[in-house]
Coordinates of C-alpha atoms in Angstrom, one line a residue:
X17 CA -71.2 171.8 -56.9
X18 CA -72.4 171.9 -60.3
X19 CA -74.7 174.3 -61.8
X20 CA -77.4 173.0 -64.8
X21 CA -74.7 174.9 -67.3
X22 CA -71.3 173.6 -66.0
X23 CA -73.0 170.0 -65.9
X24 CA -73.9 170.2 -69.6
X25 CA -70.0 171.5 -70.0
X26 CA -68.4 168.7 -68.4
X27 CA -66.0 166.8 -70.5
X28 CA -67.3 163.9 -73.0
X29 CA -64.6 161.8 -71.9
X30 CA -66.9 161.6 -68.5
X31 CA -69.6 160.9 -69.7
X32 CA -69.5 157.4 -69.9
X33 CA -69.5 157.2 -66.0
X34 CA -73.3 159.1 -66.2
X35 CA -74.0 156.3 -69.2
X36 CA -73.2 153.4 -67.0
X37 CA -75.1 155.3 -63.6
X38 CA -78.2 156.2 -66.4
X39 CA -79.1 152.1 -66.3
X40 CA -79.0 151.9 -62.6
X41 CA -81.4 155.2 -62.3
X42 CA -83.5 155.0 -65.4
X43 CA -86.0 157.0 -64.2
X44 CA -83.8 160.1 -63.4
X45 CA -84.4 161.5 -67.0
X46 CA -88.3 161.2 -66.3
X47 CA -87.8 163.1 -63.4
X48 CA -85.5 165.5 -65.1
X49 CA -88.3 166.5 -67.9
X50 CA -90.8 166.7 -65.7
X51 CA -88.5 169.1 -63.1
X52 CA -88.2 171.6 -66.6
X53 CA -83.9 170.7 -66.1
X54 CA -82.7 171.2 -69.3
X55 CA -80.0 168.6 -69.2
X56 CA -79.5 164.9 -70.2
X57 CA -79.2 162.3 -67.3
X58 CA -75.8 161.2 -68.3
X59 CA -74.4 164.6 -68.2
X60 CA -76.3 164.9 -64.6
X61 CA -75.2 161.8 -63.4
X62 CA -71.8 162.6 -64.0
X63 CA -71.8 165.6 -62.5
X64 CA -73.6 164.2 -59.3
X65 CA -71.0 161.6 -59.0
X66 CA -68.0 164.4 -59.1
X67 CA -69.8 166.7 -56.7
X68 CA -70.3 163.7 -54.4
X69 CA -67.2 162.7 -54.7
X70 CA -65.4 166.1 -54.0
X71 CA -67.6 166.0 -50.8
X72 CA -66.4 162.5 -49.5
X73 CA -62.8 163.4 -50.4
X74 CA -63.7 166.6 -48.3
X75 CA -65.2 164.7 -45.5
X76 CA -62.5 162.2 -45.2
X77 CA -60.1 164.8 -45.1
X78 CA -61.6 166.5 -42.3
X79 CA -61.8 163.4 -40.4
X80 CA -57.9 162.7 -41.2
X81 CA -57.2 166.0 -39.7
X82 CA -59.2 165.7 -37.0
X83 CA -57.8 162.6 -35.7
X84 CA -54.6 163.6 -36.4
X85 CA -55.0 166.2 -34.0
X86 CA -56.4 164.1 -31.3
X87 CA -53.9 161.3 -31.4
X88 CA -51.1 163.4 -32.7
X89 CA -50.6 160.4 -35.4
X90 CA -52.7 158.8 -38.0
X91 CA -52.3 155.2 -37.0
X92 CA -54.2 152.6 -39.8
X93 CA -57.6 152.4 -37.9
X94 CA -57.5 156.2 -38.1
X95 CA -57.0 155.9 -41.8
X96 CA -59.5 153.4 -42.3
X97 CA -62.4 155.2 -40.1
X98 CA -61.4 158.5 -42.4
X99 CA -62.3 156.5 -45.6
X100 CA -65.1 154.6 -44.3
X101 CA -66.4 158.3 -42.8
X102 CA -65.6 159.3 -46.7
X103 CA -67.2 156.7 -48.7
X104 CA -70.6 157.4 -46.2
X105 CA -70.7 160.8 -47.1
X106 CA -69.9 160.4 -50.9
X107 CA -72.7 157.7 -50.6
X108 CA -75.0 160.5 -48.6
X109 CA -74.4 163.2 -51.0
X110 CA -75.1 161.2 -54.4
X111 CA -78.2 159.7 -53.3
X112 CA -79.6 163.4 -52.6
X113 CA -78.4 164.6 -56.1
X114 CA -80.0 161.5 -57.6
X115 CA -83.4 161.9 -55.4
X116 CA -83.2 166.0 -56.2
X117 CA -84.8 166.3 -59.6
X118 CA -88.2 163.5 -58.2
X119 CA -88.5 166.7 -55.5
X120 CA -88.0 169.3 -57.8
X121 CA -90.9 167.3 -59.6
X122 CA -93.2 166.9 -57.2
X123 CA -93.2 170.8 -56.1
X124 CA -93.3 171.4 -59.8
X125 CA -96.7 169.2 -60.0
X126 CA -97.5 171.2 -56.7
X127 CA -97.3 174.6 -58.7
X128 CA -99.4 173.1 -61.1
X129 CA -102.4 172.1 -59.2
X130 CA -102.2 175.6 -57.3
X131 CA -103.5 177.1 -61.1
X132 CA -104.7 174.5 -63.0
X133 CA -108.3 175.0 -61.7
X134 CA -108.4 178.8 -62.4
X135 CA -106.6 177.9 -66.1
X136 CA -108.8 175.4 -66.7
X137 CA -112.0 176.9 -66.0
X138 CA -111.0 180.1 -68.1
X139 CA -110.8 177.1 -71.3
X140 CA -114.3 175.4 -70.2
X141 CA -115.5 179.3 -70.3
X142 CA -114.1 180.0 -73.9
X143 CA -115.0 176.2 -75.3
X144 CA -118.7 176.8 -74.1
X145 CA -119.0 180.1 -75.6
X146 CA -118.0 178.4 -79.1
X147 CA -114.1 179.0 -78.9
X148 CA -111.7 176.6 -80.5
X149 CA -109.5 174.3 -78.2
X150 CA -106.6 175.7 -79.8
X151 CA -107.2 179.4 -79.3
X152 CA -108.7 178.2 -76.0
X153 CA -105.0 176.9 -75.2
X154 CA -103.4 180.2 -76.8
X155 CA -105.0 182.2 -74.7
X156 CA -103.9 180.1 -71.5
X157 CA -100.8 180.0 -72.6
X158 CA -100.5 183.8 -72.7
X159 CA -101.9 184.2 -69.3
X160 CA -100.6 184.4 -65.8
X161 CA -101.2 181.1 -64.8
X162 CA -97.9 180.2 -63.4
X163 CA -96.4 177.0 -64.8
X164 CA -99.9 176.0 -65.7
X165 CA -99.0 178.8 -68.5
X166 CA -95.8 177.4 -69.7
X167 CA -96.6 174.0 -70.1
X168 CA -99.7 175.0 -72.6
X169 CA -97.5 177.5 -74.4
X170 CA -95.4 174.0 -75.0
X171 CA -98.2 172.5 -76.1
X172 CA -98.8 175.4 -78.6
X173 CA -95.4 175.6 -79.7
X174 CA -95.7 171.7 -80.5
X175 CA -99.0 172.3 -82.4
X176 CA -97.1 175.0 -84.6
X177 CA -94.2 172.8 -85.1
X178 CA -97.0 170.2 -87.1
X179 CA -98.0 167.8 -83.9
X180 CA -101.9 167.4 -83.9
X181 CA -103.7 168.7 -81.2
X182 CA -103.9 164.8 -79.8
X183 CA -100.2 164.0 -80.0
X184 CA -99.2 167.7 -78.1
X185 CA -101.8 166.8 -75.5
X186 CA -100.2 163.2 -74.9
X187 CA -96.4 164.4 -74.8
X188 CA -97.5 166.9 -72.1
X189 CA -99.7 163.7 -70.1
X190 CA -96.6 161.8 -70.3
X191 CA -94.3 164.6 -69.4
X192 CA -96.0 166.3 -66.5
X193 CA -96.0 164.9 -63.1
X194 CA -99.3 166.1 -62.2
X195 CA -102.2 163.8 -61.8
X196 CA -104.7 166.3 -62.5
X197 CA -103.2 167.9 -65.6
X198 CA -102.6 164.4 -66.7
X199 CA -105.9 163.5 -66.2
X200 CA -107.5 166.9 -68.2
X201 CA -104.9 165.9 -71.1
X202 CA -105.9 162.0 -71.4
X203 CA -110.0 163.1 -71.1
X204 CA -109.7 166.2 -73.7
X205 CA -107.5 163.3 -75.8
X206 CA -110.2 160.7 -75.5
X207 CA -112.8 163.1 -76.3
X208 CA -111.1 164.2 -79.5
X209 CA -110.7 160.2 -80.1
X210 CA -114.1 159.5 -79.8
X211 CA -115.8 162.4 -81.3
X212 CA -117.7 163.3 -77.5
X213 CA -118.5 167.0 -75.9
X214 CA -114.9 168.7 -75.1
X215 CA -116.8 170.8 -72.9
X216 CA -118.3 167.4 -70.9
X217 CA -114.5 166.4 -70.6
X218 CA -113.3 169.7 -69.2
X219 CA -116.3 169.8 -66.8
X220 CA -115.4 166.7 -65.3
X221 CA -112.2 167.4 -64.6
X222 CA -113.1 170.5 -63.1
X223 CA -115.6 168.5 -61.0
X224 CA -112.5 166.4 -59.6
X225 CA -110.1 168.7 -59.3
X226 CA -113.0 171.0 -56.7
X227 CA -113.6 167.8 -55.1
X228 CA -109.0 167.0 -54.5
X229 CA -109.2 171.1 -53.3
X230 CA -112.2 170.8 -51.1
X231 CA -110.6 167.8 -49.6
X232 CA -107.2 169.0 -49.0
X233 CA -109.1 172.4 -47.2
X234 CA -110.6 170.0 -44.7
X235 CA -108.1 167.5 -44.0
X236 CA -105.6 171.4 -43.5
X237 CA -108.8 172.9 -41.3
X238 CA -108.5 169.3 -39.0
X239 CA -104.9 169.7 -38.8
X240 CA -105.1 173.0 -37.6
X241 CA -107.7 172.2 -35.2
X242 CA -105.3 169.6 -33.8
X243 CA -102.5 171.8 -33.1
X244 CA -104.4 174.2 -32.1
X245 CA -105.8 172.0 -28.8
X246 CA -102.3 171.0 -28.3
X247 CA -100.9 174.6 -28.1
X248 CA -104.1 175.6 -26.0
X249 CA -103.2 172.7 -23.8
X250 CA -99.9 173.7 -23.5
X251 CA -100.3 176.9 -23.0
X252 CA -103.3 176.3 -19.8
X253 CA -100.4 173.9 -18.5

């Protein structure tokens, strides 16, 4: 019921009912960052516990009223079963608000690995042919790689704000939920560490990340083939 903008308007004296949910779901501000909300758990919390709450008042209201119209009274069992019906819902709805921003994550990560091989071939291209890192990740940044393309241009912005190279790369490994970007970040961070080939590190990665793409084509194609049978089957029947 709350959009990113009211949440971050809701009143500080209601906050501290986000603060006390934030040590219950302390991972929720992980999953936040890595969804690219721009909003504090507390103030998300709070808000998914009024929005949840609206919903079981809602819900238990409906109920009331529908009894009421069956029975033509609201006798105490009817009561009860309308708060009981209230509280599930208001439990129903919080847990999908809390569980929202992991989703939001994972299809983010999704978006990610849909460009990160075309992104980071372009860098293995411009790092071979005697380009910097750093332009190598401007230019990326200013591409049309999809999110692949923001989350660079974040680590450029970092590098201008005085991070080194090293410390951009690790915020962004520990920010993003995807494996694969994590793992280009850690190997071009170890190769900076220990003075190795950066274009050996991106060629590995690239290496993997074929190998996770030719996989996931094959294990779609035998999916697809299954179905397939089936709606032949099916359709012979």
């Amino acid at each position: 019921l709350f959009s990113v903008e009211g949440a971050n308007k809701i009143s500080r004296r209601l906050t501290w009912i986000g603060k006390a949910l934030s040590r219950l779901f302390y991972s929720l501000k992980y999953d936040l960052r890595r969804a690219e909300l721009p909003i504090e758990a507390e103030q998300y919390l709070t808000a998914s516990f009024l929005s949840a709450l609206a919903y079981g008042l809602l819900f238990s209201g409906l109920f009331a009223v529908l009894f009421f119209a069956k029975e033509q009274a609201l006798s105490q069992s009817s009561i009860l079963l309308s708060a009981a019906l209230g509280l599930l819902f208001f439990l129903l709805f919080f847990t999908i608000h809390v569980i929202y921003p992991g989703i939001l994550a994972v299809q983010v990560a999704a978006a990610i690995d849909r460009n990160l091989l075309f992104a980071l071939k372009g860098m293995l291209v411009q790092i071979t042919s005697g380009v910097s890192l750093y332009d190598a990740m401007v230019n990326v940044s200013k591409e049309d790689f999809g999110i692949v393309s923001m989350e660079f241009e974040e680590v450029v912005k970092g590098i201008s704000a005085g991070l080194s190279e090293k410390q951009a790369l690790e915020r962004l490994a520990l920010k993003t939920k995807s494996e694969y970007l994590k793992k280009a970040c850690w190997q071009l961070v170890t190769a900076m560490q220990s003075g190795a080939s950066l274009q050996t590190a991106l060629n590995a990665v690239v290496a993997v990340l074929l190998g996770y793409q030719f996989r996931s084509i094959k294990d779609y194609a035998a999916e697809l083939n299954l179905w397939l049978m089936l709606y032949l089957l099916l359709a012979a029947a």
